[in-house]
PDB file of C-alpha atoms in Angstrom:
ATOM      1  CA  MET A   7      -7.663 -10.486 -15.571  1.00  0.00           C
ATOM      2  CA  ARG A   8      -8.779  -7.763 -13.322  1.00  0.00           C
ATOM      3  CA  ILE A   9      -5.843  -7.389 -10.786  1.00  0.00           C
ATOM      4  CA  VAL A  10      -5.489  -4.742  -7.851  1.00  0.00           C
ATOM      5  CA  VAL A  11      -1.745  -3.746  -8.114  1.00  0.00           C
ATOM      6  CA  ALA A  12      -0.347  -2.452  -4.492  1.00  0.00           C
ATOM      7  CA  LEU A  13       2.774  -0.564  -5.322  1.00  0.00           C
ATOM      8  CA  GLY A  14       5.055  -0.751  -2.389  1.00  0.00           C
ATOM      9  CA  GLY A  15       7.308   2.115  -1.179  1.00  0.00           C
ATOM     10  CA  ASN A  16      10.134   1.258  -3.391  1.00  0.00           C
ATOM     11  CA  ALA A  17       7.656   2.421  -6.299  1.00  0.00           C
ATOM     12  CA  LEU A  18       8.084   6.002  -4.957  1.00  0.00           C
ATOM     13  CA  LEU A  19      11.492   6.158  -3.053  1.00  0.00           C
ATOM     14  CA  LYS A  20      14.154   3.447  -2.364  1.00  0.00           C
ATOM     15  CA  ARG A  21      15.510   3.197   1.047  1.00  0.00           C
ATOM     16  CA  GLY A  22      18.213   5.614   1.478  1.00  0.00           C
ATOM     17  CA  GLU A  23      17.498   7.919  -1.511  1.00  0.00           C
ATOM     18  CA  PRO A  24      16.612  11.920  -1.207  1.00  0.00           C
ATOM     19  CA  MET A  25      12.997  12.687  -0.911  1.00  0.00           C
ATOM     20  CA  THR A  26      12.883  14.504  -3.755  1.00  0.00           C
ATOM     21  CA  ALA A  27      10.649  15.132  -6.397  1.00  0.00           C
ATOM     22  CA  ASP A  28      13.092  14.116  -9.188  1.00  0.00           C
ATOM     23  CA  SER A  29      14.145  10.905  -7.701  1.00  0.00           C
ATOM     24  CA  GLN A  30      10.003  10.139  -6.729  1.00  0.00           C
ATOM     25  CA  ARG A  31       9.534  10.660 -10.248  1.00  0.00           C
ATOM     26  CA  ALA A  32      12.228   8.508 -11.497  1.00  0.00           C
ATOM     27  CA  ASN A  33      10.986   5.597  -9.552  1.00  0.00           C
ATOM     28  CA  ILE A  34       7.289   6.298 -10.536  1.00  0.00           C
ATOM     29  CA  ARG A  35       8.286   6.355 -14.118  1.00  0.00           C
ATOM     30  CA  ARG A  36       9.959   2.838 -13.917  1.00  0.00           C
ATOM     31  CA  ALA A  37       7.133   1.437 -12.188  1.00  0.00           C
ATOM     32  CA  ALA A  38       4.835   2.642 -14.766  1.00  0.00           C
ATOM     33  CA  GLU A  39       6.817   0.918 -17.480  1.00  0.00           C
ATOM     34  CA  GLU A  40       6.378  -2.213 -15.664  1.00  0.00           C
ATOM     35  CA  LEU A  41       2.937  -1.468 -15.101  1.00  0.00           C
ATOM     36  CA  ALA A  42       2.330  -0.660 -18.768  1.00  0.00           C
ATOM     37  CA  GLN A  43       3.484  -4.215 -19.501  1.00  0.00           C
ATOM     38  CA  LEU A  44       0.493  -5.976 -17.734  1.00  0.00           C
ATOM     39  CA  VAL A  45      -1.914  -3.421 -19.578  1.00  0.00           C
ATOM     40  CA  LYS A  46      -0.653  -4.443 -22.736  1.00  0.00           C
ATOM     41  CA  ALA A  47      -1.290  -8.109 -22.172  1.00  0.00           C
ATOM     42  CA  GLY A  48      -4.498  -7.339 -21.810  1.00  0.00           C
ATOM     43  CA  HIS A  49      -5.086  -6.807 -17.782  1.00  0.00           C
ATOM     44  CA  SER A  50      -7.257  -4.231 -16.467  1.00  0.00           C
ATOM     45  CA  LEU A  51      -5.829  -2.454 -13.227  1.00  0.00           C
ATOM     46  CA  VAL A  52      -6.597  -0.811 -10.174  1.00  0.00           C
ATOM     47  CA  ILE A  53      -3.636   0.553  -9.053  1.00  0.00           C
ATOM     48  CA  THR A  54      -2.886   1.703  -4.917  1.00  0.00           C
ATOM     49  CA  HIS A  55       0.135   2.830  -3.380  1.00  0.00           C
ATOM     50  CA  GLY A  56       2.033   3.716  -0.266  1.00  0.00           C
ATOM     51  CA  ASN A  57       2.774   7.105   0.983  1.00  0.00           C
ATOM     52  CA  GLY A  58       4.392   6.619   4.622  1.00  0.00           C
ATOM     53  CA  PRO A  59       7.431   9.135   3.800  1.00  0.00           C
ATOM     54  CA  GLN A  60       5.341  11.763   2.247  1.00  0.00           C
ATOM     55  CA  VAL A  61       2.542  11.921   4.342  1.00  0.00           C
ATOM     56  CA  GLY A  62       5.253  11.971   7.554  1.00  0.00           C
ATOM     57  CA  LEU A  63       7.205  14.490   5.773  1.00  0.00           C
ATOM     58  CA  LEU A  64       4.277  16.862   5.051  1.00  0.00           C
ATOM     59  CA  ALA A  65       3.208  16.198   8.915  1.00  0.00           C
ATOM     60  CA  LEU A  66       6.759  17.290   9.722  1.00  0.00           C
ATOM     61  CA  GLN A  67       6.484  20.434   7.576  1.00  0.00           C
ATOM     62  CA  ALA A  68       2.870  21.040   9.026  1.00  0.00           C
ATOM     63  CA  ALA A  69       4.193  20.976  12.775  1.00  0.00           C
ATOM     64  CA  ALA A  70       7.009  23.612  11.672  1.00  0.00           C
ATOM     65  CA  THR A  71       4.250  26.013  10.741  1.00  0.00           C
ATOM     66  CA  PRO A  72       2.793  28.930  13.188  1.00  0.00           C
ATOM     67  CA  ASP A  73      -0.811  28.105  12.267  1.00  0.00           C
ATOM     68  CA  THR A  74      -2.664  25.093  13.282  1.00  0.00           C
ATOM     69  CA  PRO A  75      -1.222  22.124  11.264  1.00  0.00           C
ATOM     70  CA  PHE A  76      -3.583  20.210   8.906  1.00  0.00           C
ATOM     71  CA  PRO A  77      -4.582  16.926  10.819  1.00  0.00           C
ATOM     72  CA  LEU A  78      -3.155  13.378   9.260  1.00  0.00           C
ATOM     73  CA  ASP A  79      -6.508  12.703   7.008  1.00  0.00           C
ATOM     74  CA  VAL A  80      -6.017  15.805   5.302  1.00  0.00           C
ATOM     75  CA  LEU A  81      -2.528  15.166   4.558  1.00  0.00           C
ATOM     76  CA  ASP A  82      -3.230  11.445   3.426  1.00  0.00           C
ATOM     77  CA  ALA A  83      -5.828  12.924   1.017  1.00  0.00           C
ATOM     78  CA  GLU A  84      -3.091  15.646  -0.007  1.00  0.00           C
ATOM     79  CA  THR A  85      -0.239  12.771  -0.468  1.00  0.00           C
ATOM     80  CA  ALA A  86      -2.657  10.738  -2.607  1.00  0.00           C
ATOM     81  CA  GLY A  87      -3.489  13.436  -5.183  1.00  0.00           C
ATOM     82  CA  MET A  88       0.109  14.308  -5.170  1.00  0.00           C
ATOM     83  CA  ILE A  89       1.481  10.625  -5.852  1.00  0.00           C
ATOM     84  CA  GLY A  90      -1.693   9.705  -8.117  1.00  0.00           C
ATOM     85  CA  TYR A  91      -1.076  12.657 -10.376  1.00  0.00           C
ATOM     86  CA  VAL A  92       2.543  11.604 -10.838  1.00  0.00           C
ATOM     87  CA  ILE A  93       1.599   7.833 -11.547  1.00  0.00           C
ATOM     88  CA  GLU A  94      -1.235   8.783 -13.815  1.00  0.00           C
ATOM     89  CA  GLN A  95       0.731  11.154 -15.882  1.00  0.00           C
ATOM     90  CA  GLU A  96       3.758   8.714 -16.355  1.00  0.00           C
ATOM     91  CA  LEU A  97       1.259   5.652 -17.006  1.00  0.00           C
ATOM     92  CA  ARG A  98      -0.293   7.946 -19.846  1.00  0.00           C
ATOM     93  CA  ASN A  99       3.245   8.698 -21.417  1.00  0.00           C
ATOM     94  CA  VAL A 100       3.847   4.820 -22.143  1.00  0.00           C
ATOM     95  CA  ALA A 101       0.192   3.563 -22.633  1.00  0.00           C
ATOM     96  CA  LYS A 102      -1.369   6.573 -24.472  1.00  0.00           C
ATOM     97  CA  ASP A 103      -4.550   4.519 -25.829  1.00  0.00           C
ATOM     98  CA  ARG A 104      -5.628   3.972 -22.326  1.00  0.00           C
ATOM     99  CA  LEU A 105      -8.101   6.074 -20.387  1.00  0.00           C
ATOM    100  CA  PHE A 106      -6.711   6.905 -16.621  1.00  0.00           C
ATOM    101  CA  ALA A 107      -8.248   8.462 -13.835  1.00  0.00           C
ATOM    102  CA  THR A 108      -6.843   8.916 -10.180  1.00  0.00           C
ATOM    103  CA  LEU A 109      -9.679   9.071  -7.406  1.00  0.00           C
ATOM    104  CA  LEU A 110      -9.390  10.389  -3.707  1.00  0.00           C
ATOM    105  CA  THR A 111     -10.679   7.513  -1.704  1.00  0.00           C
ATOM    106  CA  GLN A 112     -12.206   7.624   1.666  1.00  0.00           C
ATOM    107  CA  VAL A 113     -11.683   4.555   3.861  1.00  0.00           C
ATOM    108  CA  ARG A 114     -14.362   3.942   6.679  1.00  0.00           C
ATOM    109  CA  VAL A 115     -12.587   2.643  10.013  1.00  0.00           C
ATOM    110  CA  ASP A 116     -14.045   1.878  13.392  1.00  0.00           C
ATOM    111  CA  PRO A 117     -13.415   4.669  16.060  1.00  0.00           C
ATOM    112  CA  ARG A 118     -13.115   2.043  18.690  1.00  0.00           C
ATOM    113  CA  ASP A 119     -10.327   0.134  16.808  1.00  0.00           C
ATOM    114  CA  PRO A 120      -7.618  -0.595  19.382  1.00  0.00           C
ATOM    115  CA  ALA A 121      -4.815   0.878  17.104  1.00  0.00           C
ATOM    116  CA  PHE A 122      -5.813   4.326  17.890  1.00  0.00           C
ATOM    117  CA  ALA A 123      -4.781   3.395  21.195  1.00  0.00           C
ATOM    118  CA  LYS A 124      -1.187   1.497  20.297  1.00  0.00           C
ATOM    119  CA  PRO A 125      -0.076   3.594  17.445  1.00  0.00           C
ATOM    120  CA  THR A 126       2.309   1.277  14.980  1.00  0.00           C
ATOM    121  CA  LYS A 127       2.292   2.589  11.594  1.00  0.00           C
ATOM    122  CA  PRO A 128       5.840   4.268  10.855  1.00  0.00           C
ATOM    123  CA  ILE A 129       5.711   7.701   8.749  1.00  0.00           C
ATOM    124  CA  GLY A 130       8.053  10.345   7.608  1.00  0.00           C
ATOM    125  CA  PRO A 131      12.113  10.510   7.437  1.00  0.00           C
ATOM    126  CA  VAL A 132      14.056   8.102   9.765  1.00  0.00           C
ATOM    127  CA  TYR A 133      16.325   9.239  12.499  1.00  0.00           C
ATOM    128  CA  ASP A 134      18.846   8.058  14.752  1.00  0.00           C
ATOM    129  CA  GLU A 135      17.680   7.179  18.474  1.00  0.00           C
ATOM    130  CA  ALA A 136      18.572  10.446  19.912  1.00  0.00           C
ATOM    131  CA  THR A 137      16.878  12.750  17.615  1.00  0.00           C
ATOM    132  CA  ALA A 138      13.757  10.472  17.507  1.00  0.00           C
ATOM    133  CA  ARG A 139      13.475  10.748  21.150  1.00  0.00           C
ATOM    134  CA  ARG A 140      14.156  14.452  21.290  1.00  0.00           C
ATOM    135  CA  LEU A 141      11.500  14.755  18.619  1.00  0.00           C
ATOM    136  CA  SER A 142       8.957  12.802  20.641  1.00  0.00           C
ATOM    137  CA  ALA A 143       9.237  14.656  23.682  1.00  0.00           C
ATOM    138  CA  GLY A 144       9.051  17.970  21.940  1.00  0.00           C
ATOM    139  CA  ARG A 145       6.234  17.309  19.465  1.00  0.00           C
ATOM    140  CA  GLY A 146       4.205  14.660  21.501  1.00  0.00           C
ATOM    141  CA  TRP A 147       5.106  11.823  18.926  1.00  0.00           C
ATOM    142  CA  THR A 148       4.831   8.215  19.633  1.00  0.00           C
ATOM    143  CA  VAL A 149       8.431   6.984  18.047  1.00  0.00           C
ATOM    144  CA  ALA A 150       9.787   3.058  17.504  1.00  0.00           C
ATOM    145  CA  PRO A 151      12.549   1.404  15.743  1.00  0.00           C
ATOM    146  CA  ASP A 152      12.390   0.856  12.145  1.00  0.00           C
ATOM    147  CA  ASN A 153      15.183  -1.477  10.157  1.00  0.00           C
ATOM    148  CA  GLY A 154      17.913  -0.176  12.461  1.00  0.00           C
ATOM    149  CA  LYS A 155      16.575   3.391  12.605  1.00  0.00           C
ATOM    150  CA  TRP A 156      13.689   5.335  14.104  1.00  0.00           C
ATOM    151  CA  ARG A 157      10.873   6.931  12.928  1.00  0.00           C
ATOM    152  CA  ARG A 158       7.462   8.262  14.000  1.00  0.00           C
ATOM    153  CA  VAL A 159       4.765   6.028  14.293  1.00  0.00           C
ATOM    154  CA  VAL A 160       0.875   6.804  14.338  1.00  0.00           C
ATOM    155  CA  PRO A 161      -2.463   4.782  14.520  1.00  0.00           C
ATOM    156  CA  SER A 162      -3.137   2.379  11.827  1.00  0.00           C
ATOM    157  CA  PRO A 163      -6.680   1.124  12.099  1.00  0.00           C
ATOM    158  CA  ARG A 164      -8.004  -1.720   9.712  1.00  0.00           C
ATOM    159  CA  PRO A 165     -10.405  -0.514   6.813  1.00  0.00           C
ATOM    160  CA  LEU A 166     -13.935  -1.741   6.953  1.00  0.00           C
ATOM    161  CA  GLU A 167     -15.520  -0.117   3.787  1.00  0.00           C
ATOM    162  CA  ILE A 168     -14.394   1.722   0.954  1.00  0.00           C
ATOM    163  CA  LEU A 169     -17.069   4.381   0.505  1.00  0.00           C
ATOM    164  CA  GLU A 170     -16.250   5.033  -3.528  1.00  0.00           C
ATOM    165  CA  ALA A 171     -16.260   1.440  -4.195  1.00  0.00           C
ATOM    166  CA  GLU A 172     -19.178   1.906  -6.697  1.00  0.00           C
ATOM    167  CA  VAL A 173     -17.703   4.781  -8.538  1.00  0.00           C
ATOM    168  CA  LEU A 174     -14.724   2.879  -8.755  1.00  0.00           C
ATOM    169  CA  ALA A 175     -16.653  -0.128 -10.181  1.00  0.00           C
ATOM    170  CA  PHE A 176     -18.326   1.914 -12.665  1.00  0.00           C
ATOM    171  CA  LEU A 177     -14.799   3.207 -14.046  1.00  0.00           C
ATOM    172  CA  VAL A 178     -13.146  -0.139 -14.247  1.00  0.00           C
ATOM    173  CA  GLU A 179     -16.152  -1.838 -16.138  1.00  0.00           C
ATOM    174  CA  ARG A 180     -15.654   1.043 -18.511  1.00  0.00           C
ATOM    175  CA  GLY A 181     -12.121   0.142 -19.195  1.00  0.00           C
ATOM    176  CA  VAL A 182     -10.552   2.985 -16.987  1.00  0.00           C
ATOM    177  CA  ILE A 183      -7.261   2.236 -14.987  1.00  0.00           C
ATOM    178  CA  VAL A 184      -7.798   3.982 -11.777  1.00  0.00           C
ATOM    179  CA  ILE A 185      -5.226   4.877  -9.325  1.00  0.00           C
ATOM    180  CA  CYS A 186      -7.024   4.798  -5.611  1.00  0.00           C
ATOM    181  CA  ALA A 187      -6.745   4.205  -1.939  1.00  0.00           C
ATOM    182  CA  GLY A 188      -3.311   6.137  -1.946  1.00  0.00           C
ATOM    183  CA  GLY A 189      -1.632   5.641   1.382  1.00  0.00           C
ATOM    184  CA  GLY A 190      -4.576   2.935   2.208  1.00  0.00           C
ATOM    185  CA  GLY A 191      -7.113   5.734   1.473  1.00  0.00           C
ATOM    186  CA  ILE A 192      -8.441   8.639   3.912  1.00  0.00           C
ATOM    187  CA  PRO A 193      -9.263   7.268   6.838  1.00  0.00           C
ATOM    188  CA  VAL A 194     -13.239   8.498   8.316  1.00  0.00           C
ATOM    189  CA  VAL A 195     -15.491   7.362  10.819  1.00  0.00           C
ATOM    190  CA  ALA A 196     -19.352   7.273  10.742  1.00  0.00           C
ATOM    191  CA  LEU A 197     -21.033   9.478  13.285  1.00  0.00           C
ATOM    192  CA  ALA A 198     -24.457   9.263  14.998  1.00  0.00           C
ATOM    193  CA  ASP A 199     -26.028  11.117  12.474  1.00  0.00           C
ATOM    194  CA  GLY A 200     -24.857   9.194   9.497  1.00  0.00           C
ATOM    195  CA  SER A 201     -22.216  11.983   8.284  1.00  0.00           C
ATOM    196  CA  ILE A 202     -18.714  10.814   8.164  1.00  0.00           C
ATOM    197  CA  ALA A 203     -15.504  12.708   9.425  1.00  0.00           C
ATOM    198  CA  GLY A 204     -11.879  12.235   9.027  1.00  0.00           C
ATOM    199  CA  VAL A 205      -9.706  10.953  11.714  1.00  0.00           C
ATOM    200  CA  GLU A 206      -5.856  11.278  12.469  1.00  0.00           C
ATOM    201  CA  ALA A 207      -4.343   7.948  11.189  1.00  0.00           C
ATOM    202  CA  VAL A 208      -2.727   6.474   8.264  1.00  0.00           C
ATOM    203  CA  ILE A 209      -4.332   2.771   6.985  1.00  0.00           C
ATOM    204  CA  ASP A 210      -2.256   0.099   6.103  1.00  0.00           C
ATOM    205  CA  LYS A 211      -2.005   0.087   2.102  1.00  0.00           C
ATOM    206  CA  ASP A 212      -1.928  -3.864   2.011  1.00  0.00           C
ATOM    207  CA  PHE A 213      -4.897  -4.044   4.073  1.00  0.00           C
ATOM    208  CA  ALA A 214      -6.700  -1.584   2.088  1.00  0.00           C
ATOM    209  CA  SER A 215      -5.588  -3.132  -1.392  1.00  0.00           C
ATOM    210  CA  SER A 216      -7.016  -6.639   0.174  1.00  0.00           C
ATOM    211  CA  LEU A 217     -10.401  -5.018   1.004  1.00  0.00           C
ATOM    212  CA  LEU A 218     -10.549  -2.997  -2.609  1.00  0.00           C
ATOM    213  CA  ALA A 219      -9.788  -6.277  -4.310  1.00  0.00           C
ATOM    214  CA  ARG A 220     -12.564  -8.010  -2.531  1.00  0.00           C
ATOM    215  CA  GLN A 221     -14.964  -5.235  -2.970  1.00  0.00           C
ATOM    216  CA  LEU A 222     -14.197  -4.850  -6.839  1.00  0.00           C
ATOM    217  CA  ASP A 223     -14.301  -8.598  -7.418  1.00  0.00           C
ATOM    218  CA  ALA A 224     -10.709  -8.715  -8.386  1.00  0.00           C
ATOM    219  CA  ASP A 225      -9.146 -11.836 -10.179  1.00  0.00           C
ATOM    220  CA  MET A 226      -5.872 -11.163  -8.343  1.00  0.00           C
ATOM    221  CA  LEU A 227      -4.268  -9.157  -5.744  1.00  0.00           C
ATOM    222  CA  LEU A 228      -0.626  -8.221  -6.771  1.00  0.00           C
ATOM    223  CA  MET A 229       1.959  -6.604  -4.091  1.00  0.00           C
ATOM    224  CA  LEU A 230       4.771  -5.189  -5.616  1.00  0.00           C
ATOM    225  CA  THR A 231       7.683  -4.531  -3.585  1.00  0.00           C
ATOM    226  CA  ASP A 232      11.464  -4.742  -3.622  1.00  0.00           C
ATOM    227  CA  ILE A 233      12.038  -8.303  -2.265  1.00  0.00           C
ATOM    228  CA  ASP A 234      11.881 -11.233  -5.123  1.00  0.00           C
ATOM    229  CA  ALA A 235       9.476 -13.422  -3.164  1.00  0.00           C
ATOM    230  CA  VAL A 236       8.207 -14.505   0.110  1.00  0.00           C
ATOM    231  CA  TYR A 237      11.186 -15.546   2.321  1.00  0.00           C
ATOM    232  CA  LEU A 238      10.444 -18.392   5.033  1.00  0.00           C
ATOM    233  CA  ASP A 239      12.834 -18.051   8.002  1.00  0.00           C
ATOM    234  CA  TRP A 240      13.726 -14.665   7.108  1.00  0.00           C
ATOM    235  CA  GLY A 241      16.682 -13.084   8.777  1.00  0.00           C
ATOM    236  CA  THR A 242      18.469 -16.257   9.483  1.00  0.00           C
ATOM    237  CA  SER A 243      20.930 -18.589   7.621  1.00  0.00           C
ATOM    238  CA  GLN A 244      18.243 -20.979   6.333  1.00  0.00           C
ATOM    239  CA  ALA A 245      16.135 -18.129   4.538  1.00  0.00           C
ATOM    240  CA  ARG A 246      14.790 -19.242   1.673  1.00  0.00           C
ATOM    241  CA  PRO A 247      12.292 -17.896  -0.775  1.00  0.00           C
ATOM    242  CA  VAL A 248       9.038 -20.021  -1.556  1.00  0.00           C
ATOM    243  CA  GLY A 249       6.901 -20.043  -4.716  1.00  0.00           C
ATOM    244  CA  ARG A 250       3.827 -20.957  -3.568  1.00  0.00           C
ATOM    245  CA  LEU A 251       2.019 -20.991  -0.158  1.00  0.00           C
ATOM    246  CA  GLN A 252      -1.616 -22.257   0.787  1.00  0.00           C
ATOM    247  CA  ALA A 253      -3.425 -19.555   2.813  1.00  0.00           C
ATOM    248  CA  ASN A 254      -4.852 -21.703   5.206  1.00  0.00           C
ATOM    249  CA  GLU A 255      -1.537 -23.275   6.331  1.00  0.00           C
ATOM    250  CA  ILE A 256       0.709 -20.136   7.028  1.00  0.00           C
ATOM    251  CA  ASN A 257       0.724 -18.092  10.124  1.00  0.00           C
ATOM    252  CA  ALA A 258       1.144 -14.222   9.588  1.00  0.00           C
ATOM    253  CA  ALA A 259       2.863 -13.911  12.794  1.00  0.00           C
ATOM    254  CA  HIS A 260       6.011 -15.848  11.977  1.00  0.00           C
ATOM    255  CA  PHE A 261       7.006 -13.041   9.200  1.00  0.00           C
ATOM    256  CA  PRO A 262       8.817  -9.973  10.313  1.00  0.00           C
ATOM    257  CA  ALA A 263       5.794  -7.124  11.530  1.00  0.00           C
ATOM    258  CA  GLY A 264       7.371  -4.308   9.938  1.00  0.00           C
ATOM    259  CA  SER A 265       7.529  -5.835   6.265  1.00  0.00           C
ATOM    260  CA  MET A 266       6.220  -8.874   5.056  1.00  0.00           C
ATOM    261  CA  ARG A 267       3.550  -9.642   7.915  1.00  0.00           C
ATOM    262  CA  PRO A 268       0.911  -6.921   6.446  1.00  0.00           C
ATOM    263  CA  LYS A 269       1.276  -8.296   3.059  1.00  0.00           C
ATOM    264  CA  ILE A 270       0.757 -12.023   4.422  1.00  0.00           C
ATOM    265  CA  GLU A 271      -2.421 -10.859   6.489  1.00  0.00           C
ATOM    266  CA  ALA A 272      -4.122  -9.253   3.963  1.00  0.00           C
ATOM    267  CA  ALA A 273      -3.260 -11.963   1.283  1.00  0.00           C
ATOM    268  CA  ILE A 274      -4.679 -14.881   3.777  1.00  0.00           C
ATOM    269  CA  ILE A 275      -7.710 -12.486   4.081  1.00  0.00           C
ATOM    270  CA  PHE A 276      -8.198 -12.211   0.134  1.00  0.00           C
ATOM    271  CA  ALA A 277      -7.530 -15.578  -0.635  1.00  0.00           C
ATOM    272  CA  THR A 278      -9.941 -16.803   2.052  1.00  0.00           C
ATOM    273  CA  ALA A 279     -12.950 -14.665   1.278  1.00  0.00           C
ATOM    274  CA  THR A 280     -12.636 -15.130  -2.759  1.00  0.00           C
ATOM    275  CA  GLY A 281     -10.557 -18.325  -3.080  1.00  0.00           C
ATOM    276  CA  LYS A 282      -8.540 -16.259  -5.410  1.00  0.00           C
ATOM    277  CA  PRO A 283      -4.722 -15.553  -5.236  1.00  0.00           C
ATOM    278  CA  THR A 284      -2.517 -12.933  -3.930  1.00  0.00           C
ATOM    279  CA  ALA A 285       0.946 -12.719  -5.612  1.00  0.00           C
ATOM    280  CA  ILE A 286       3.818 -10.878  -3.993  1.00  0.00           C
ATOM    281  CA  GLY A 287       7.215  -9.921  -5.624  1.00  0.00           C
ATOM    282  CA  ARG A 288       9.421  -7.524  -7.108  1.00  0.00           C
ATOM    283  CA  LEU A 289       8.129  -4.717  -9.392  1.00  0.00           C
ATOM    284  CA  GLU A 290      10.570  -5.296 -12.015  1.00  0.00           C
ATOM    285  CA  ASP A 291       8.950  -8.646 -12.240  1.00  0.00           C
ATOM    286  CA  ALA A 292       5.513  -7.905 -12.460  1.00  0.00           C
ATOM    287  CA  ALA A 293       4.543  -9.893 -15.604  1.00  0.00           C
ATOM    288  CA  ASP A 294       6.710 -12.673 -14.845  1.00  0.00           C
ATOM    289  CA  ILE A 295       4.613 -12.784 -11.496  1.00  0.00           C
ATOM    290  CA  VAL A 296       1.233 -12.645 -12.725  1.00  0.00           C
ATOM    291  CA  ALA A 297       2.386 -15.267 -15.101  1.00  0.00           C
ATOM    292  CA  GLY A 298       3.371 -17.361 -12.340  1.00  0.00           C
ATOM    293  CA  ARG A 299       7.147 -17.947 -13.036  1.00  0.00           C
ATOM    294  CA  LYS A 300       8.395 -15.421 -10.301  1.00  0.00           C
ATOM    295  CA  GLY A 301       7.568 -14.417  -7.024  1.00  0.00           C
ATOM    296  CA  THR A 302       5.359 -15.971  -4.371  1.00  0.00           C
ATOM    297  CA  ARG A 303       1.669 -16.883  -4.833  1.00  0.00           C
ATOM    298  CA  ILE A 304      -0.582 -17.109  -2.019  1.00  0.00           C
ATOM    299  CA  ASP A 305      -4.278 -18.902  -2.331  1.00  0.00           C
ATOM    300  CA  LEU A 306      -6.260 -21.787  -1.240  1.00  0.00           C
ATOM    301  CA  PRO A 307      -5.475 -25.378  -1.928  1.00  0.00           C
ATOM    302  CA  VAL A 308      -7.660 -26.722  -4.973  1.00  0.00           C
ATOM    303  CA  PRO A 309     -10.321 -29.255  -4.011  1.00  0.00           C
ATOM    304  CA  LEU A 310      -9.827 -32.730  -4.607  1.00  0.00           C
ATOM    305  CA  HIS A 311     -12.774 -34.250  -6.850  1.00  0.00           C
TER     306      HIS A 311
END
């Protein structure tokens, strides 16, 4: 199968871990070993990944320099190259007979997207509330609660088109395992004269991965995270994992906005547009999730004949 694999933040940095090169590489090495099992099983992979902690850290460092800091679209590109390099290298080390390529990916968004007026995407380190509010006042940031802590939030417009889709398809059809759309891709807008320009935003990885899977005619969208399955009634005493959900019978609004909701929304969009499944689960269970033995599968019901 042709599978678009979206690596969650746990593939790069576990919650609470120091944001060091060594810790990130160790996590990516673990992810590469799991993905190599899918490659050895004969699947064709296109790999995406998040960049929230990394792009936030770069933005923090850039803001501390005396010169004009780089805008978020440039920092998105920088983190995509940095993380993609490590993913590609670690994959090469465990699947030496395959071809790999990391591609910077521009993703067109609508400059009128309401997300630009209401930042919601968490990036960077976590803070206590007092520190977050002090940074907000001093740097002009928007901050918001995130799992008991506080983080900077930035606009996260919906992706409309992956500009390098034809190049990606060319590589995939020739057997190349591609790492792309890092951090949701580099957000750009189309100008009146037909040119494109970057914008200050971070695109949600799950929505970008869903769009990529549609543009590449993937057979499955696989979202790997640190939770073993989708849970109904999450956060309550009735919380329970579910093995299969019908895309036309679930409401993404019933899931937590900061974690599972974007994945459910992206899965519904992919299933509705293509009739093909999305699978969600732990990175460590990747092969079993694809085989249907673990995780949660979201698709459309099989029509009765």
